Coordinates of C-alpha atoms in Angstrom, one line a residue:
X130 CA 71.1 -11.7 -3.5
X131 CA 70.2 -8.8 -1.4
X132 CA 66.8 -8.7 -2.6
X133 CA 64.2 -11.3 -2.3
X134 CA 60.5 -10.7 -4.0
X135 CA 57.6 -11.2 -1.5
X136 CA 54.3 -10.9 -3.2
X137 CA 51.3 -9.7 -1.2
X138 CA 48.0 -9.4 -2.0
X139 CA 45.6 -6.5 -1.6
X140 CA 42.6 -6.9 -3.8
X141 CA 39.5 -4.6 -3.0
X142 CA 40.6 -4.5 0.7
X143 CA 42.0 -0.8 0.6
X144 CA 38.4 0.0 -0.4
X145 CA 36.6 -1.9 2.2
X146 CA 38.9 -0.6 5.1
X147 CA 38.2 3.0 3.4
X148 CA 34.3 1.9 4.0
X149 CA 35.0 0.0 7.4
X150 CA 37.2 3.1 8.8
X151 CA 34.4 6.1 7.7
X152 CA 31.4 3.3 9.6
X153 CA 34.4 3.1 12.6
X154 CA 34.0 -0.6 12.6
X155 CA 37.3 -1.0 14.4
X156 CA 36.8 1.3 17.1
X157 CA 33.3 0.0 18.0
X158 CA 34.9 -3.4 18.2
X159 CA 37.6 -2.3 20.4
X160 CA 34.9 -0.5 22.8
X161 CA 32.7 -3.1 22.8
X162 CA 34.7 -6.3 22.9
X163 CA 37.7 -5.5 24.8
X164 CA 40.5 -8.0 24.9
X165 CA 41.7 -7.4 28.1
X166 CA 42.5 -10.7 29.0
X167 CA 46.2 -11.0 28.9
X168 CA 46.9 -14.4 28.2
X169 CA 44.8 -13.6 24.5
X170 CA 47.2 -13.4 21.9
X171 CA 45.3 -12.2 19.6
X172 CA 42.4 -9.5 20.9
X173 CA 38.8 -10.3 19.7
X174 CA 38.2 -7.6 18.0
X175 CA 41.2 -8.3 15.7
X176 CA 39.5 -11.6 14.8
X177 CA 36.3 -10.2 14.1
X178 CA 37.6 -7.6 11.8
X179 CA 39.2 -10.2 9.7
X180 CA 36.0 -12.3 10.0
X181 CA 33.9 -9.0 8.9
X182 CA 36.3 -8.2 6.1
X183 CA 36.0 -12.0 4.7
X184 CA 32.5 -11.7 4.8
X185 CA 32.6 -9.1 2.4
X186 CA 34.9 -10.9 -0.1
X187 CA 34.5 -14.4 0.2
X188 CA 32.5 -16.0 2.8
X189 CA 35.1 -18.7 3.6
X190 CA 34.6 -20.6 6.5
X191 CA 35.4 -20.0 10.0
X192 CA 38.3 -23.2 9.7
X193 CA 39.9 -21.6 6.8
X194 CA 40.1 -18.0 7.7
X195 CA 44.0 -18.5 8.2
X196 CA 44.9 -19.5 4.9
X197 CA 42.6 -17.1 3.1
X198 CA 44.3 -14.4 5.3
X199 CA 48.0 -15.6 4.3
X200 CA 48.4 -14.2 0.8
X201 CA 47.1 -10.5 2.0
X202 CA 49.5 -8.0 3.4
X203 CA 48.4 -8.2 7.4
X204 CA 48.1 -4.1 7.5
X205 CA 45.1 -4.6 5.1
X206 CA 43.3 -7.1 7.3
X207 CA 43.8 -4.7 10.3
X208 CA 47.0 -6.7 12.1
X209 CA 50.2 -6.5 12.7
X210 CA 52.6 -9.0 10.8
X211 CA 52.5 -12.1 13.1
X212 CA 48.6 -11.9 13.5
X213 CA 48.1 -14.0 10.3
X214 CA 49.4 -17.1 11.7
X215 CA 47.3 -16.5 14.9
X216 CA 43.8 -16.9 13.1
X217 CA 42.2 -20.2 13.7
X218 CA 38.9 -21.7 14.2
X219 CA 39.2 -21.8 17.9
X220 CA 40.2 -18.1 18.5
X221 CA 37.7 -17.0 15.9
X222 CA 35.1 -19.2 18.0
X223 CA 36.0 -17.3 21.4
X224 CA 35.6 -14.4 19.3
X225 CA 32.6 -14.6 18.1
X226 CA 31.1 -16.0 21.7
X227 CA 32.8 -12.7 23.2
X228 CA 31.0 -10.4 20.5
X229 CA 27.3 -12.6 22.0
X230 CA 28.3 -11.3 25.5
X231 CA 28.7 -8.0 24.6
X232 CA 26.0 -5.1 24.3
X233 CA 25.5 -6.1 20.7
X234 CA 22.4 -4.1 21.0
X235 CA 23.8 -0.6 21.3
X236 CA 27.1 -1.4 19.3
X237 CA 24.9 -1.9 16.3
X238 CA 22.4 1.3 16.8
X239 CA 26.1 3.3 17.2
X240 CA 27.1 2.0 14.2
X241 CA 23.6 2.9 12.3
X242 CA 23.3 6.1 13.3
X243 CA 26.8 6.8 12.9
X244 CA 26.4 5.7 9.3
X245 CA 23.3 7.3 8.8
X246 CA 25.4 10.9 9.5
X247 CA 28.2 9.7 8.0
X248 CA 27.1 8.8 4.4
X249 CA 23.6 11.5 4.8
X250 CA 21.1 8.2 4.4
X251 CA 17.3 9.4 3.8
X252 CA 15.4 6.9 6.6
X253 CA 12.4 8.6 5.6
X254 CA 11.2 5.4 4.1
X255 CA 12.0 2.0 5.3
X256 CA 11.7 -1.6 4.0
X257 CA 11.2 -4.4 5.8
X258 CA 11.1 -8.5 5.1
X259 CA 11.6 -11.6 6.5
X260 CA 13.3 -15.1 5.4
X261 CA 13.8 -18.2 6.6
X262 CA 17.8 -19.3 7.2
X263 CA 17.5 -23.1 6.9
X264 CA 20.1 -25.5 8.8
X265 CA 21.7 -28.7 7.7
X266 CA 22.9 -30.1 11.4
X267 CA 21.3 -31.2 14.4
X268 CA 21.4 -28.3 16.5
X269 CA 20.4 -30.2 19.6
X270 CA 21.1 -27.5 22.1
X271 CA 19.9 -24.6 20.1
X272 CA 16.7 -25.0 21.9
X273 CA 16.1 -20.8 22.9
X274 CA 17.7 -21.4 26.3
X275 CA 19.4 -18.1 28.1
X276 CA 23.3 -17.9 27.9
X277 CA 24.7 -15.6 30.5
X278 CA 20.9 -13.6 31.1
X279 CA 20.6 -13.2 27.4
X280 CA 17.9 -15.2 25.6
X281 CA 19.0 -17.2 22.2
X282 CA 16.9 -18.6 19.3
X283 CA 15.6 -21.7 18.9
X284 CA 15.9 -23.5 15.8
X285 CA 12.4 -24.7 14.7
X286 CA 10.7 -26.7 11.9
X287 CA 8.0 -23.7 10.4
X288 CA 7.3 -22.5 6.9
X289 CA 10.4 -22.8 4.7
X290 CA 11.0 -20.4 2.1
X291 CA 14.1 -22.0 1.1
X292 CA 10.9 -25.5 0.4
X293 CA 13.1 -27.3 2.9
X294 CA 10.2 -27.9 5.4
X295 CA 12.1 -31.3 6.8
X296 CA 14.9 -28.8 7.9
X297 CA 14.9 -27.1 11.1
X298 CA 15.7 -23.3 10.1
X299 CA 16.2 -19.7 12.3
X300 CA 13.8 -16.6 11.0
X301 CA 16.1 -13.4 10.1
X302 CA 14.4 -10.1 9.8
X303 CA 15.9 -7.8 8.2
X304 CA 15.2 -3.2 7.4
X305 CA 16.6 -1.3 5.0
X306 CA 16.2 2.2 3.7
X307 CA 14.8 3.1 0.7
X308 CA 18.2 4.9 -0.2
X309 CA 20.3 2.9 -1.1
X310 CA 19.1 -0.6 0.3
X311 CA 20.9 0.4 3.2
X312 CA 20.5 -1.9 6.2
X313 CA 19.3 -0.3 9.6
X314 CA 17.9 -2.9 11.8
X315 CA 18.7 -7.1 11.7
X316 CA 17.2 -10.0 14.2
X317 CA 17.1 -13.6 14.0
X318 CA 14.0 -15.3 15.8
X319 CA 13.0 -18.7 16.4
X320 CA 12.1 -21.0 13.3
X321 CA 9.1 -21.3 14.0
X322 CA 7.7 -17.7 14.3
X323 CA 5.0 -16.5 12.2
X324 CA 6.0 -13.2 9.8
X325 CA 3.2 -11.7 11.1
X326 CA 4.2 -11.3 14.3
X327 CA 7.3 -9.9 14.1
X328 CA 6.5 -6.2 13.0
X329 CA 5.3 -4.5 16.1
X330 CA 8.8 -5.1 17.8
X331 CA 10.5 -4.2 14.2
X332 CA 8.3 -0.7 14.2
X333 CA 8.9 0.0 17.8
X334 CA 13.0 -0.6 17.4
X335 CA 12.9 1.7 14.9
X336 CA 11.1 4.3 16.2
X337 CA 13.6 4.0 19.2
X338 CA 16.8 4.0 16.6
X339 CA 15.7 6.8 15.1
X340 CA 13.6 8.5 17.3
X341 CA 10.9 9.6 15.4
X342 CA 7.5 7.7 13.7
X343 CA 6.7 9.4 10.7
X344 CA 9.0 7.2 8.4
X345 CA 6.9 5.7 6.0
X346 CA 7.2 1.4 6.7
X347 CA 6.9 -0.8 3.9
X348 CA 6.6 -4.8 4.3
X349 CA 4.2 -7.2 2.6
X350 CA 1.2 -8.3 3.1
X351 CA 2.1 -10.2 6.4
X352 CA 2.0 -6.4 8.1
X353 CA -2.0 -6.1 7.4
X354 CA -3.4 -7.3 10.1
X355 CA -5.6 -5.2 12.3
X356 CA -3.2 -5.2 15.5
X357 CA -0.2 -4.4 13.0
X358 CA -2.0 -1.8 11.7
X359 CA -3.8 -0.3 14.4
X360 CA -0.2 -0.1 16.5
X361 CA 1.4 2.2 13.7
X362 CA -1.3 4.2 13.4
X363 CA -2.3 4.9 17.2
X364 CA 1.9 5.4 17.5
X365 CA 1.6 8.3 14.8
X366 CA 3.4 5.9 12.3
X367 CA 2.4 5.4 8.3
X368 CA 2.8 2.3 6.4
X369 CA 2.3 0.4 3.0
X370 CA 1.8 -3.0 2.2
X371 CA -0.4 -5.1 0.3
X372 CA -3.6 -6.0 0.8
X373 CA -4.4 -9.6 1.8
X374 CA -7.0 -11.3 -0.9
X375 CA -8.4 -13.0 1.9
X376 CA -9.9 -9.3 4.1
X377 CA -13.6 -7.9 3.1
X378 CA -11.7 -4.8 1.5
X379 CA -10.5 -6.8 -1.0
X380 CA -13.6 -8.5 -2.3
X381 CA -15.5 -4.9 -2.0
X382 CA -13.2 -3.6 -4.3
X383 CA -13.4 -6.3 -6.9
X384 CA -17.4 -5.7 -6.5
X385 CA -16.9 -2.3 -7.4
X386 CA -14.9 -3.0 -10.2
X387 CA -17.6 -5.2 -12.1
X388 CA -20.4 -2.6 -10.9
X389 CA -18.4 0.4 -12.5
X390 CA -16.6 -1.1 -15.2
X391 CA -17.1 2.4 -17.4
X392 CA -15.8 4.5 -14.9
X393 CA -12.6 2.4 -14.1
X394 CA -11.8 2.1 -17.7
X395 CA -12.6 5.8 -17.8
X396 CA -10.5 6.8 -15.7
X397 CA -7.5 4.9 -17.1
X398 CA -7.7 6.1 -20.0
X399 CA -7.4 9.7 -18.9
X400 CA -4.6 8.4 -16.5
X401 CA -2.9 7.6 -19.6
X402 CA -2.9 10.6 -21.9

């Protein structure tokens, strides 16, 4: 009778907070969204770690964050033990908006870079691609208009990858290194923005995140066209991608092929031995 069992979960959360406290997740939370607003009763950056940590697990939504937190013991989910019971949609919501009005911009090159030294990533040689992000609502006022002098996205019909072209949909562009598929730079843009596009303001953000230009930039074939190009090379930058069938290169190349058949084949061959 002086006993009574209490069973708590902990899963792979020591692991992730052993991941989340080397990348100082926490503490760039704390400095960036401060919760210095008395009548909070739980502090933004509270929320948003558990929302981070769920992420990372399970992906539940934003309405049932409480009752996936119950079963864990709080001190895993970085609160105290009457934080569960203050999770809800609402308070995540603030959250969330709070994390929008902050310098997201330099919280996220702080955490890079402090990863980058942390866990000695090679950005020598970076990968980049874009997807579409397709959305089931209405979205009425998602229309790109400016919340507190920061622009937002628009969501947009435009070329569905997920073949959802009735859909309106957001463009997210995402880097990573070639070590370890690591990710170094995110945006979402409007749903209607060509891939093309997007890859000066990609190159130029990471030139600035890194501060340096001779990291090698892979993407697809969207990269190849002649401003794309001729930005990374005037810049002192190198790149890869593929070839478009539709540029003059292309057909030359297949010309030469049927002219010099022998050699090719020649020179596989030897390539081969």
């Amino acid at each position: 009778d002086q006993f009574r069992l209490r069973p708590e979960v902990l899963g792979a959360m020591p692991i992730i907070d052993a991941y989340l406290s080397r990348l100082g997740v926490g503490d760039l939370l704390e400095a960036f969204v401060p919760g210095n607003d008395g009548r909070m009763k739980l502090a933004p950056a509270r929320a948003l770690g558990v929302l981070v940590r769920n992420l990372v697990l399970h992906h539940e939504p934003v309405y049932a964050l409480g009752e996936w937190a119950a079963p864990f013991d709080p001190s895993v989910l970085g609160l105290d033990a009457g934080g569960v019971r203050l999770l809800n949609d609402d308070r995540v919501g603030r959250a969330l908006l709070a994390l929008f009005d902050a310098d997201r911009a330099s919280l996220l090159n702080r955490m890079v870079l402090g990863a980058v030294a942390e866990f000695s990533i090679d950005c020598s040689q970076l990968h980049n691609d874009s997807t579409s992000v397709k959305l089931t609502g209405v979205y009425a006022n998602a229309t790109g208009a400016t919340r507190g002098s920061k622009p937002t996205v628009a969501a947009k019909r435009g070329h569905s990858k997920d073949h959802r072209p009735d859909l309106k949909q957001l463009v997210f562009i995402l880097t990573v290194t070639a070590d370890g598929a690591v990710p170094v730079a995110c945006r979402t843009s409007d749903g209607n923005t060509e891939d093309s596009t997007t890859h000066i303001a990609t190159w130029d953000a990471l030139v600035e995140l890194l501060g340096r230009s001779d990291f090698l930039y892979v993407a697809d074939s969207k990269l190849a066209t002649r401003d794309n190009m001729a930005h990374i090379v005037k810049n002192h930058g190198r790149f890869v991608s593929v070839l478009p069938a539709s540029r003059k290169e292309d057909a030359a190349f297949r010309r030469y092929l049927v002219d010099h058949e022998p050699t090719w084949t020649e020179a596989l061959r030897r390539r081969r031995r």
